[in-house]
mmCIF file of C-alpha atoms in Angstrom:
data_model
loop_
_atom_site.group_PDB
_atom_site.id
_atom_site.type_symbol
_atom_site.label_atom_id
_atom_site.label_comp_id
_atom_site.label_asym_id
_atom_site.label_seq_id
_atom_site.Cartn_x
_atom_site.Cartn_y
_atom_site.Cartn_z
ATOM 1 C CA UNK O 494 1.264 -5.901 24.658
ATOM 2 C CA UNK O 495 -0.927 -5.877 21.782
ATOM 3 C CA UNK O 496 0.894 -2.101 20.639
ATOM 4 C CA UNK O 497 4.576 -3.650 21.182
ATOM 5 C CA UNK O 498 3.374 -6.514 18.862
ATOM 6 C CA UNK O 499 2.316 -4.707 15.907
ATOM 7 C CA UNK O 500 5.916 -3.137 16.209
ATOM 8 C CA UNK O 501 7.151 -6.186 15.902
ATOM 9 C CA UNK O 502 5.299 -6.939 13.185
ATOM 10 C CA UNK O 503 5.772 -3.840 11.389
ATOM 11 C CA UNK O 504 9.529 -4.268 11.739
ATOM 12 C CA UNK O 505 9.421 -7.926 10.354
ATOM 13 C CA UNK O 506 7.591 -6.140 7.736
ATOM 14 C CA UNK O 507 10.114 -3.932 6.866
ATOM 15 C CA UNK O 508 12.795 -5.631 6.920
ATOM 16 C CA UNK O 509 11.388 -7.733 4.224
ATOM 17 C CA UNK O 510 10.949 -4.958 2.062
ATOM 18 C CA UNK O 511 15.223 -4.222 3.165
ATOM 19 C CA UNK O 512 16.057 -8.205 2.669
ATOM 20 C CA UNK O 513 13.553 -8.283 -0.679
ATOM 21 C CA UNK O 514 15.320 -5.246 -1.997
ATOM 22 C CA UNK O 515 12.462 -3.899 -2.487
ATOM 23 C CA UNK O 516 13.214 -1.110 -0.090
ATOM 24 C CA UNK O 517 15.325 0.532 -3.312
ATOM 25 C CA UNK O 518 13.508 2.411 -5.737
ATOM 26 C CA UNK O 519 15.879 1.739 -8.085
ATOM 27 C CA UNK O 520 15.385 -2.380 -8.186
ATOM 28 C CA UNK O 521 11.569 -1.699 -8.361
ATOM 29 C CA UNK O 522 11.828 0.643 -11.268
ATOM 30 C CA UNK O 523 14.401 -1.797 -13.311
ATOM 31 C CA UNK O 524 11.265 -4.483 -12.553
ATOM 32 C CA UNK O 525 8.589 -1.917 -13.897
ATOM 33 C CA UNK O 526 10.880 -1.367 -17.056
ATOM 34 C CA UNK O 527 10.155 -4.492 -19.373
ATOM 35 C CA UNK O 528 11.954 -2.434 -22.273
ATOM 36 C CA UNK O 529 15.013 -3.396 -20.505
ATOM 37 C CA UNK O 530 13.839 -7.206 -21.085
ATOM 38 C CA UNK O 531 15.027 -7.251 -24.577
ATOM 39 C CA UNK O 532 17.782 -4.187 -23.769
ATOM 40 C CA UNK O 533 19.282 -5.467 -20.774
ATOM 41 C CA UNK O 534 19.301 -4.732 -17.688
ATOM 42 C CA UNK O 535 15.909 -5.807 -16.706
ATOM 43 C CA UNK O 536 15.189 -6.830 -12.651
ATOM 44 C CA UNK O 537 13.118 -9.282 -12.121
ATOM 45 C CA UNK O 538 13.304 -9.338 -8.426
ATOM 46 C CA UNK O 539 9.919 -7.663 -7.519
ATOM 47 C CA UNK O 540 8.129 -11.038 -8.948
ATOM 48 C CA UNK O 541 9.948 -13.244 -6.701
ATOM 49 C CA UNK O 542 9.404 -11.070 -3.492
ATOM 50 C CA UNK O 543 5.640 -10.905 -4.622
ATOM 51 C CA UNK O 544 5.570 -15.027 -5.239
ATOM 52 C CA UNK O 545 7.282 -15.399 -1.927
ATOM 53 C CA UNK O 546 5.045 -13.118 -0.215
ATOM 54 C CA UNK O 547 1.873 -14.671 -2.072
ATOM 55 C CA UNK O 548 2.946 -18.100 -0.923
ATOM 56 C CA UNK O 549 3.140 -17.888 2.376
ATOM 57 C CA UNK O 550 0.125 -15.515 3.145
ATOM 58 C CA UNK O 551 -2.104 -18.054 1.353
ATOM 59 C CA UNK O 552 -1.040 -20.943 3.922
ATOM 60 C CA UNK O 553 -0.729 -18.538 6.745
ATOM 61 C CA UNK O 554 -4.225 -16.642 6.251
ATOM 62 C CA UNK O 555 -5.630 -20.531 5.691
ATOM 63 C CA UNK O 556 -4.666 -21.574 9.106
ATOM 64 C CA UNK O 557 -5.316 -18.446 11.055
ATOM 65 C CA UNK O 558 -8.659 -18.104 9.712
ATOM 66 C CA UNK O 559 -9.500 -21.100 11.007
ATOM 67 C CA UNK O 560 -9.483 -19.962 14.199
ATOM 68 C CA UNK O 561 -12.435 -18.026 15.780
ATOM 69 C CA UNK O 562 -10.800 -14.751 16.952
ATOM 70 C CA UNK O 563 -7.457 -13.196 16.077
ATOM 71 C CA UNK O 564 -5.587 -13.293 19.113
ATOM 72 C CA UNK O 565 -6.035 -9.736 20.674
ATOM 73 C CA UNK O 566 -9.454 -8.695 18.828
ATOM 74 C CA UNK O 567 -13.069 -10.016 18.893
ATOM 75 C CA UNK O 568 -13.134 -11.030 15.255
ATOM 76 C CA UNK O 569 -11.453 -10.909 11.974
ATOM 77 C CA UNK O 570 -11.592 -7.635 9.875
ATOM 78 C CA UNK O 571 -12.068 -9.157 6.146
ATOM 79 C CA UNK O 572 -12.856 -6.612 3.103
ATOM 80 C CA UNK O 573 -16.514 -6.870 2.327
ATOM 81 C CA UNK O 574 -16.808 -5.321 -0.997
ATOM 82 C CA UNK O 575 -16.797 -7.571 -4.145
ATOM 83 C CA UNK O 576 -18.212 -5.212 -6.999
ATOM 84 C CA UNK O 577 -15.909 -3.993 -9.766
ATOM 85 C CA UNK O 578 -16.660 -0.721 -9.751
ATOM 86 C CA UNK O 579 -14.708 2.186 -11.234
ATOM 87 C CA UNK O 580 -13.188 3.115 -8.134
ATOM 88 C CA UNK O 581 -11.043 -0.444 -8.170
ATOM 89 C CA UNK O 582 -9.932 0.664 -11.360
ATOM 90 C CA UNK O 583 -9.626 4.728 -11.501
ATOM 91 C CA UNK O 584 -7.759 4.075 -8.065
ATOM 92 C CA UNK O 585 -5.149 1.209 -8.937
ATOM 93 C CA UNK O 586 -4.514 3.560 -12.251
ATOM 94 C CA UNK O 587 -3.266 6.776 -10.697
ATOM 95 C CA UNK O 588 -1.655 5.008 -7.906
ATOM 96 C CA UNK O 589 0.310 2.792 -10.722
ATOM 97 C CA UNK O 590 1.585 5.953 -12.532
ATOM 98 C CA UNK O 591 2.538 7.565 -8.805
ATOM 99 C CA UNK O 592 4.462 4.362 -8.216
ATOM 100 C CA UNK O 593 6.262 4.478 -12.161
ATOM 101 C CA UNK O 594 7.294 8.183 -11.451
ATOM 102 C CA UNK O 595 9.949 7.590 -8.331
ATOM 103 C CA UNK O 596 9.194 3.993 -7.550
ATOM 104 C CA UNK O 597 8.326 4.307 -4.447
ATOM 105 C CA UNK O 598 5.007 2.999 -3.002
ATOM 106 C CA UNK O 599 3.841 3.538 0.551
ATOM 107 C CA UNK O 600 5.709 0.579 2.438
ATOM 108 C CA UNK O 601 8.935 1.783 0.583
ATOM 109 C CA UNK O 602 8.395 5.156 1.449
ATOM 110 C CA UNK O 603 8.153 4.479 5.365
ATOM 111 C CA UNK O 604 11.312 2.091 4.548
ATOM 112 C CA UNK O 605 13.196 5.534 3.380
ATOM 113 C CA UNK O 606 12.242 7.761 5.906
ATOM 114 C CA UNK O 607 15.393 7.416 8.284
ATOM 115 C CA UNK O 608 17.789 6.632 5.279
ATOM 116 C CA UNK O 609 16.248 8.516 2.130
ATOM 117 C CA UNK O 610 16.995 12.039 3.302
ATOM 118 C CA UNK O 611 14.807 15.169 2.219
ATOM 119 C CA UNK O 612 13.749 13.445 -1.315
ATOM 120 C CA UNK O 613 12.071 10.621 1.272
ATOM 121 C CA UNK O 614 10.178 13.314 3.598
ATOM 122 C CA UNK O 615 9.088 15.504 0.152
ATOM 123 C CA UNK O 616 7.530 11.958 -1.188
ATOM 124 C CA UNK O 617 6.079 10.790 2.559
ATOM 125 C CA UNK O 618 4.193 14.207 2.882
ATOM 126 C CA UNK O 619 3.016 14.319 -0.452
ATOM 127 C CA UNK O 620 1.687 11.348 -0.302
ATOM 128 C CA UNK O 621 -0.102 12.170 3.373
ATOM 129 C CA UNK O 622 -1.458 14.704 1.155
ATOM 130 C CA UNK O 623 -3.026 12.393 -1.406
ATOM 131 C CA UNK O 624 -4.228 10.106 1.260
ATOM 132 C CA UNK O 625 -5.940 13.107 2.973
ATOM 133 C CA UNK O 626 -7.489 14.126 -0.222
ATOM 134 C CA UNK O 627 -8.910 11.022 -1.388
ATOM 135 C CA UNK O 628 -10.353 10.198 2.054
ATOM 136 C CA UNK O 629 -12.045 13.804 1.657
ATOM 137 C CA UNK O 630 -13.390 13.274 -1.354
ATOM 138 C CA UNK O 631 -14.591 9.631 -0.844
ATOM 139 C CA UNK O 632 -16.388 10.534 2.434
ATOM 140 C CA UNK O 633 -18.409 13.254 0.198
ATOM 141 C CA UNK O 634 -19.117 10.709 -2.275
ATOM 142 C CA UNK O 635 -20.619 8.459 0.364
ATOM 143 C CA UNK O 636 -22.581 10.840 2.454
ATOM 144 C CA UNK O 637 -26.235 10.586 1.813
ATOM 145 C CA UNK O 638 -28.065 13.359 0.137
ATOM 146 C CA UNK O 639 -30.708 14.992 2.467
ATOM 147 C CA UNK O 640 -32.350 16.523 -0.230
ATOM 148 C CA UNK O 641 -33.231 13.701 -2.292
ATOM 149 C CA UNK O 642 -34.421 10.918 0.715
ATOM 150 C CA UNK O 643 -36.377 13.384 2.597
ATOM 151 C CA UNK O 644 -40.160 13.806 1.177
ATOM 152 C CA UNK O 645 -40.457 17.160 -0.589
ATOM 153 C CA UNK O 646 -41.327 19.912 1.765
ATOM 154 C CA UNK O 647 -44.225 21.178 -0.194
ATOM 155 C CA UNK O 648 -45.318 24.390 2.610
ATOM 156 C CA UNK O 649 -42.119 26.034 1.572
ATOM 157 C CA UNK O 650 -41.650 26.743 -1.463
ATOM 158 C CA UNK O 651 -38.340 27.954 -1.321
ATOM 159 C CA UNK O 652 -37.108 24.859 -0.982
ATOM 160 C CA UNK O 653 -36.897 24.069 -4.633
ATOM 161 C CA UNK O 654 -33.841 26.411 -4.543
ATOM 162 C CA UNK O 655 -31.478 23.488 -3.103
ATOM 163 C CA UNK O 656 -31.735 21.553 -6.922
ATOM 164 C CA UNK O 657 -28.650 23.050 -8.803
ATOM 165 C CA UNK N 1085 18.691 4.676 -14.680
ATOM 166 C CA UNK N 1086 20.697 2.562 -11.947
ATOM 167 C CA UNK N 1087 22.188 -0.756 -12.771
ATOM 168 C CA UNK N 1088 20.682 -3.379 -10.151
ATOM 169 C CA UNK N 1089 21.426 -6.906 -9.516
ATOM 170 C CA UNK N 1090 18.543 -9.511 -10.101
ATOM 171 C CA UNK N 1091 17.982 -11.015 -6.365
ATOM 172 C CA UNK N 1092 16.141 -14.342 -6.816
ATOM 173 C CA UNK N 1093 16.813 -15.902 -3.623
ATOM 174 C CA UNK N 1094 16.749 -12.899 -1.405
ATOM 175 C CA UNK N 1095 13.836 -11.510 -2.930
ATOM 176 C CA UNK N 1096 11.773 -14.927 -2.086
ATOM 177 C CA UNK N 1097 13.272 -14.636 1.502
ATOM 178 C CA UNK N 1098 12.076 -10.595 1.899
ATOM 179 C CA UNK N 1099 8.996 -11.641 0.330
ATOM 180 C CA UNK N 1100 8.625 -14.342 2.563
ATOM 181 C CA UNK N 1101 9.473 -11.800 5.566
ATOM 182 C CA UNK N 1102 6.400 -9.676 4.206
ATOM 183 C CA UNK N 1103 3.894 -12.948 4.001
ATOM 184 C CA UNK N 1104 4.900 -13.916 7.604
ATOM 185 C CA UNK N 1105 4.253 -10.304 8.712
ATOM 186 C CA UNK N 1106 0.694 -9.684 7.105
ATOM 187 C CA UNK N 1107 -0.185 -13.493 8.394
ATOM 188 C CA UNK N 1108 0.797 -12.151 11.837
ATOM 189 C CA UNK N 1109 -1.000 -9.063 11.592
ATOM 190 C CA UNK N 1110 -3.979 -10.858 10.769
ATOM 191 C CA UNK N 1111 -3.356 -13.544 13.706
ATOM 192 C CA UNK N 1112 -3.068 -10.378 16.314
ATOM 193 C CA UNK N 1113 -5.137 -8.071 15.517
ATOM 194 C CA UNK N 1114 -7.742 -9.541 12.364
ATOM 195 C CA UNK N 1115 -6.850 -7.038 10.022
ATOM 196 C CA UNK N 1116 -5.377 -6.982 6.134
ATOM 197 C CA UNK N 1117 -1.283 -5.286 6.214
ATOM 198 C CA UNK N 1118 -2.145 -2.758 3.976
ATOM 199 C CA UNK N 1119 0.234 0.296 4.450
ATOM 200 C CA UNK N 1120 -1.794 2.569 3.159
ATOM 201 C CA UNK N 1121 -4.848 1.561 4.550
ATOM 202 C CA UNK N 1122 -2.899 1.989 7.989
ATOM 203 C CA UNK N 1123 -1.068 4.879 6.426
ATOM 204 C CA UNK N 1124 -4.287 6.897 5.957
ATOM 205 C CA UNK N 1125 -5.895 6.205 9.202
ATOM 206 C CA UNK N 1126 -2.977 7.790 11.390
ATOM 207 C CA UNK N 1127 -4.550 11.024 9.927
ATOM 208 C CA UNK N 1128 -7.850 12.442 11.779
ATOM 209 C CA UNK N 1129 -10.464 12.090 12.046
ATOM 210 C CA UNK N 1130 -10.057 9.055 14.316
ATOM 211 C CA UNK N 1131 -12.968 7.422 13.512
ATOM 212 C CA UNK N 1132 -12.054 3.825 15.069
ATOM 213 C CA UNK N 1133 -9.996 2.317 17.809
ATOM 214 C CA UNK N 1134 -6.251 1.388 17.341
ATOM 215 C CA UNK N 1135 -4.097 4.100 16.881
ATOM 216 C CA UNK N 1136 -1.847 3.482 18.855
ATOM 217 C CA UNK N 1137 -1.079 0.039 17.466
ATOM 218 C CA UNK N 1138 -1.029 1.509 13.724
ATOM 219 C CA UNK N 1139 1.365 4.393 15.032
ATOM 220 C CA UNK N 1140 3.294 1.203 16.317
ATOM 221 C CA UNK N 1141 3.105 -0.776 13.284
ATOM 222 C CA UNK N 1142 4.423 2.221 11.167
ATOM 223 C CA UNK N 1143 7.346 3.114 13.265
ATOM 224 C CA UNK N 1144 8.599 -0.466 13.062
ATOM 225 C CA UNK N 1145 8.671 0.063 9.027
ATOM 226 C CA UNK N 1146 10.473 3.061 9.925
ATOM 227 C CA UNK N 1147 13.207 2.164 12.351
ATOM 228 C CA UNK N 1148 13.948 -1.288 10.400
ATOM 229 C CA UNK N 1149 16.698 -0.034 8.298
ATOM 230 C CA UNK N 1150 18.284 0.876 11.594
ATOM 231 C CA UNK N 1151 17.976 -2.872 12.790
ATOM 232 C CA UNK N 1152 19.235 -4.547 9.122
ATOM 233 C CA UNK N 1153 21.708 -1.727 9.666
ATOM 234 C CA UNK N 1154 22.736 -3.451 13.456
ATOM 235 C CA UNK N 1155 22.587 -6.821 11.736
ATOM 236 C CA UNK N 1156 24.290 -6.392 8.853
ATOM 237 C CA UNK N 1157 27.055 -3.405 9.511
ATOM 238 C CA UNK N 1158 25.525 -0.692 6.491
ATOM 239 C CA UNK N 1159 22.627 0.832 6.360
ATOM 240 C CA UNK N 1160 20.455 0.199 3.190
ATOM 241 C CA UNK N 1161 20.150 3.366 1.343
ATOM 242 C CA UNK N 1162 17.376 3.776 -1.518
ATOM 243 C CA UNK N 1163 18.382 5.198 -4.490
ATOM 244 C CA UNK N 1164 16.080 7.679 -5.453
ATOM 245 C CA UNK N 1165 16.507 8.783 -9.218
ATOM 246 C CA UNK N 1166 13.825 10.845 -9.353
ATOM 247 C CA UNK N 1167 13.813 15.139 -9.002
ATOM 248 C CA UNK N 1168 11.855 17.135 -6.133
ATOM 249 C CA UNK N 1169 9.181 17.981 -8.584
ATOM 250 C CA UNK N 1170 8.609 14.638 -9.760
ATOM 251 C CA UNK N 1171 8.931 13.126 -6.355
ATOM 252 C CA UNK N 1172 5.752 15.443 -4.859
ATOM 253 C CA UNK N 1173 3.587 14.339 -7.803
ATOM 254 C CA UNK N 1174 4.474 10.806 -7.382
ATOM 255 C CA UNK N 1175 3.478 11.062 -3.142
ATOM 256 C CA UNK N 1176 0.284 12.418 -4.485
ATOM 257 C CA UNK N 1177 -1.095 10.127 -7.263
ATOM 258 C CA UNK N 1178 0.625 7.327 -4.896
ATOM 259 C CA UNK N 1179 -1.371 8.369 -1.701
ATOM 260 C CA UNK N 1180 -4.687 9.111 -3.775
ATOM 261 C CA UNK N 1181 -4.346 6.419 -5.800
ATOM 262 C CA UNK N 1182 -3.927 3.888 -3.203
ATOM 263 C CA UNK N 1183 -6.898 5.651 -0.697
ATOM 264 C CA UNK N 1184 -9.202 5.956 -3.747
ATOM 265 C CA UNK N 1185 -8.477 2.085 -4.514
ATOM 266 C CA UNK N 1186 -9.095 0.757 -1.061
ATOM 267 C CA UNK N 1187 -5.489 -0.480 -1.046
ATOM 268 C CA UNK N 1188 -1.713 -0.802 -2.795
ATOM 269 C CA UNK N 1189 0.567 -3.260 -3.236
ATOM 270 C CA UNK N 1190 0.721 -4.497 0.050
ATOM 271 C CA UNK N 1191 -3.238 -5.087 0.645
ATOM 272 C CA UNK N 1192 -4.324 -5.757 -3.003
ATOM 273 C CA UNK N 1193 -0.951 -7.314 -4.178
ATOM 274 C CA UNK N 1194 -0.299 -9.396 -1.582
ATOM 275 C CA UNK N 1195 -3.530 -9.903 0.935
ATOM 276 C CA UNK N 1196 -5.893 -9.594 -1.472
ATOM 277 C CA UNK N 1197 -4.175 -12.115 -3.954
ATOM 278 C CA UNK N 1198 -3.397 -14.309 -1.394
ATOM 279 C CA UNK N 1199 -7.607 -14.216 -0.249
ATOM 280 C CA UNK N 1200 -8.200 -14.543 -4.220
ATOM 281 C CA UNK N 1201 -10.354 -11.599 -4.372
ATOM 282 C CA UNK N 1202 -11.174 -10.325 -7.928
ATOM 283 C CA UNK N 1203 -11.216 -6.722 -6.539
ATOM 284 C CA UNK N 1204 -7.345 -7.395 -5.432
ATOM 285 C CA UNK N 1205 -6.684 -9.003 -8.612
ATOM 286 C CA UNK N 1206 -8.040 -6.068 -10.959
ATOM 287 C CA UNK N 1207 -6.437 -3.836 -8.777
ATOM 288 C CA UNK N 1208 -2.895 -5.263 -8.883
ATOM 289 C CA UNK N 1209 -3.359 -5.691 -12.845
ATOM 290 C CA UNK N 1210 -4.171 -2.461 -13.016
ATOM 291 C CA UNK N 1211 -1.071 -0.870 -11.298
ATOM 292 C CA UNK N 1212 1.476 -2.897 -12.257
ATOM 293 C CA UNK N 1213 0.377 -1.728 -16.071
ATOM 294 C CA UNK N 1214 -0.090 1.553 -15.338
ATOM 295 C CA UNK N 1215 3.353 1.921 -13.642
ATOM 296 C CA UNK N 1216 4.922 -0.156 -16.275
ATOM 297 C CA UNK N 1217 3.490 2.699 -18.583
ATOM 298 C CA UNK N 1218 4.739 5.369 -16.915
ATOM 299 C CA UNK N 1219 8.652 4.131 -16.726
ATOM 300 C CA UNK N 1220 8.288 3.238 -20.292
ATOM 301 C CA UNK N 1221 7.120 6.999 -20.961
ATOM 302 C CA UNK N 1222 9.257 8.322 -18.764
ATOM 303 C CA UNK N 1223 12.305 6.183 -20.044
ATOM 304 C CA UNK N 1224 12.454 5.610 -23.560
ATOM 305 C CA UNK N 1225 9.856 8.267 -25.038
ATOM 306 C CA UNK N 1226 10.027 11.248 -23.295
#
């Protein structure tokens, strides 16, 4: 029940993105263009589709987390973290330039996958790719170091040989 | 670059589409519609439960142009400007970026904004003038 839902959901998902236009790469690189705003031919859809979508999350997340327990879980999954580190910013950077190259971002891509042909797939694996990788790397960055929290082993000498 | 139409009223409707879906998401299951969040974790390891709903959640993205295409007679097709070469670098800085961020514009621009979180909010100002940078570079200086 709870799998055929989050089809559902995914599908009302997407076809906002088809309905929003947003689904075109096109319309969201004529928004990311404000050159055009003085040149012509400026879009700016992608504002309205994010104000629409702001809108009614804000209600809808209001009233749902009211309630105890999301309907088919134990309890809500909320982000945690609230320091600005530099990963909130390194990440949102090199993501932003992806997105300026082809404008296509990850819900777009998924969008394109049936109707984009072999430029869709090339973008979609790609960016498995750079998913993959900065899971890899961000699971080494968070994996405590042995060396450092464990006393000094002071009977064996060639210990010392683990500092770089 | 192709001409498109500015979409006022059907862009507050498909943005609408996409609030109603992430507030559903969260009523179901209690977690933040971020595609690449739920993009990343069909890869292994599989570290927590749920995969089969996220592989469910996905291929409803996927198979909705079919369904608009059932509703509305033609199928949307994107129009994708950009070359092969160009089109693998943007999947990877796209994929990284988003992973390395904790989320893209789904989960930061909309969730998070919508939860007023000032991690969401640097995040989304962040992007949007990075990839405004980038089209300018790519479009009127290079």
């Amino acid at each position: 029940m709870v799998i055929l839902v989050q089809f559902a959901i995914g599908l009302v998902f997407g076809l906002g993105l088809i309905v929003a236009g947003m689904s075109d790469p096109a319309k969201v690189l004529n928004f990311l263009d404000l050159a055009a705003i003085s040149s012509g031919g400026w879009d700016a859809s992608l504002a309205f589709v994010m104000v629409g979508a702001i809108v009614v999350t804000f209600i809808g997340f209001k009233l749902v987390l009211r309630r105890r327990q999301p309907i088919f879980g134990e309890h809500f999954h909320l982000p945690t973290a609230t320091d600005l580190n530099a990963r909130i910013v390194a990440g949102p950077a090199i993501f932003g330039i992806g997105w300026g190259l082809a404008g296509f971002c990850p819900g777009p891509g998924l969008t394109a996958a049936l109707t984009g042909g072999a430029a869709a797939w090339l973008f979609l694996a790609a960016m498995f790719a750079g998913m993959a990788g900065a899971r890899f790397l961000a699971a080494r960055q968070t994996m405590p170091a042995p060396v450092r929290t464990s006393p000094p082993d002071t009977r064996n000498p060639t210990s010392a040989g683990d500092t770089p | 670059m192709t001409a498109t139409e500015f979409t006022p009223v059907a862009a507050l409707l498909g943005g609408a589409l996409i609030g109603i879906a992430a507030v559903a998401l969260m009523a179901a299951t209690g977690r933040i519609a971020g595609i690449s969040g739920i993009a990343v974790r069909l890869l292994p390891p599989y570290t927590e439960a749920g995969l089969a709903g996220r592989i469910a959640f996905v291929l409803g993205i996927v198979v909705s142009p079919l369904v608009a295409a059932l509703v509305t007679g033609s199928v949307p097709i994107p129009r994708i400007e950009a070359k092969a070469p160009l089109l693998a670098l943007a999947g990877l800085l796209v994929g990284f970026g988003a992973v390395w961020g904790n989320g893209c514009t789904s989960g930061h621009g909309v969730c998070g904004l919508s939860r007023l979180s000032m991690r969401s909010l640097v995040a989304t100002a962040v992007f949007m003038a990075t990839a405004m940078a980038t089209v300018f570079l790519i479009r009127h200086i290079l």
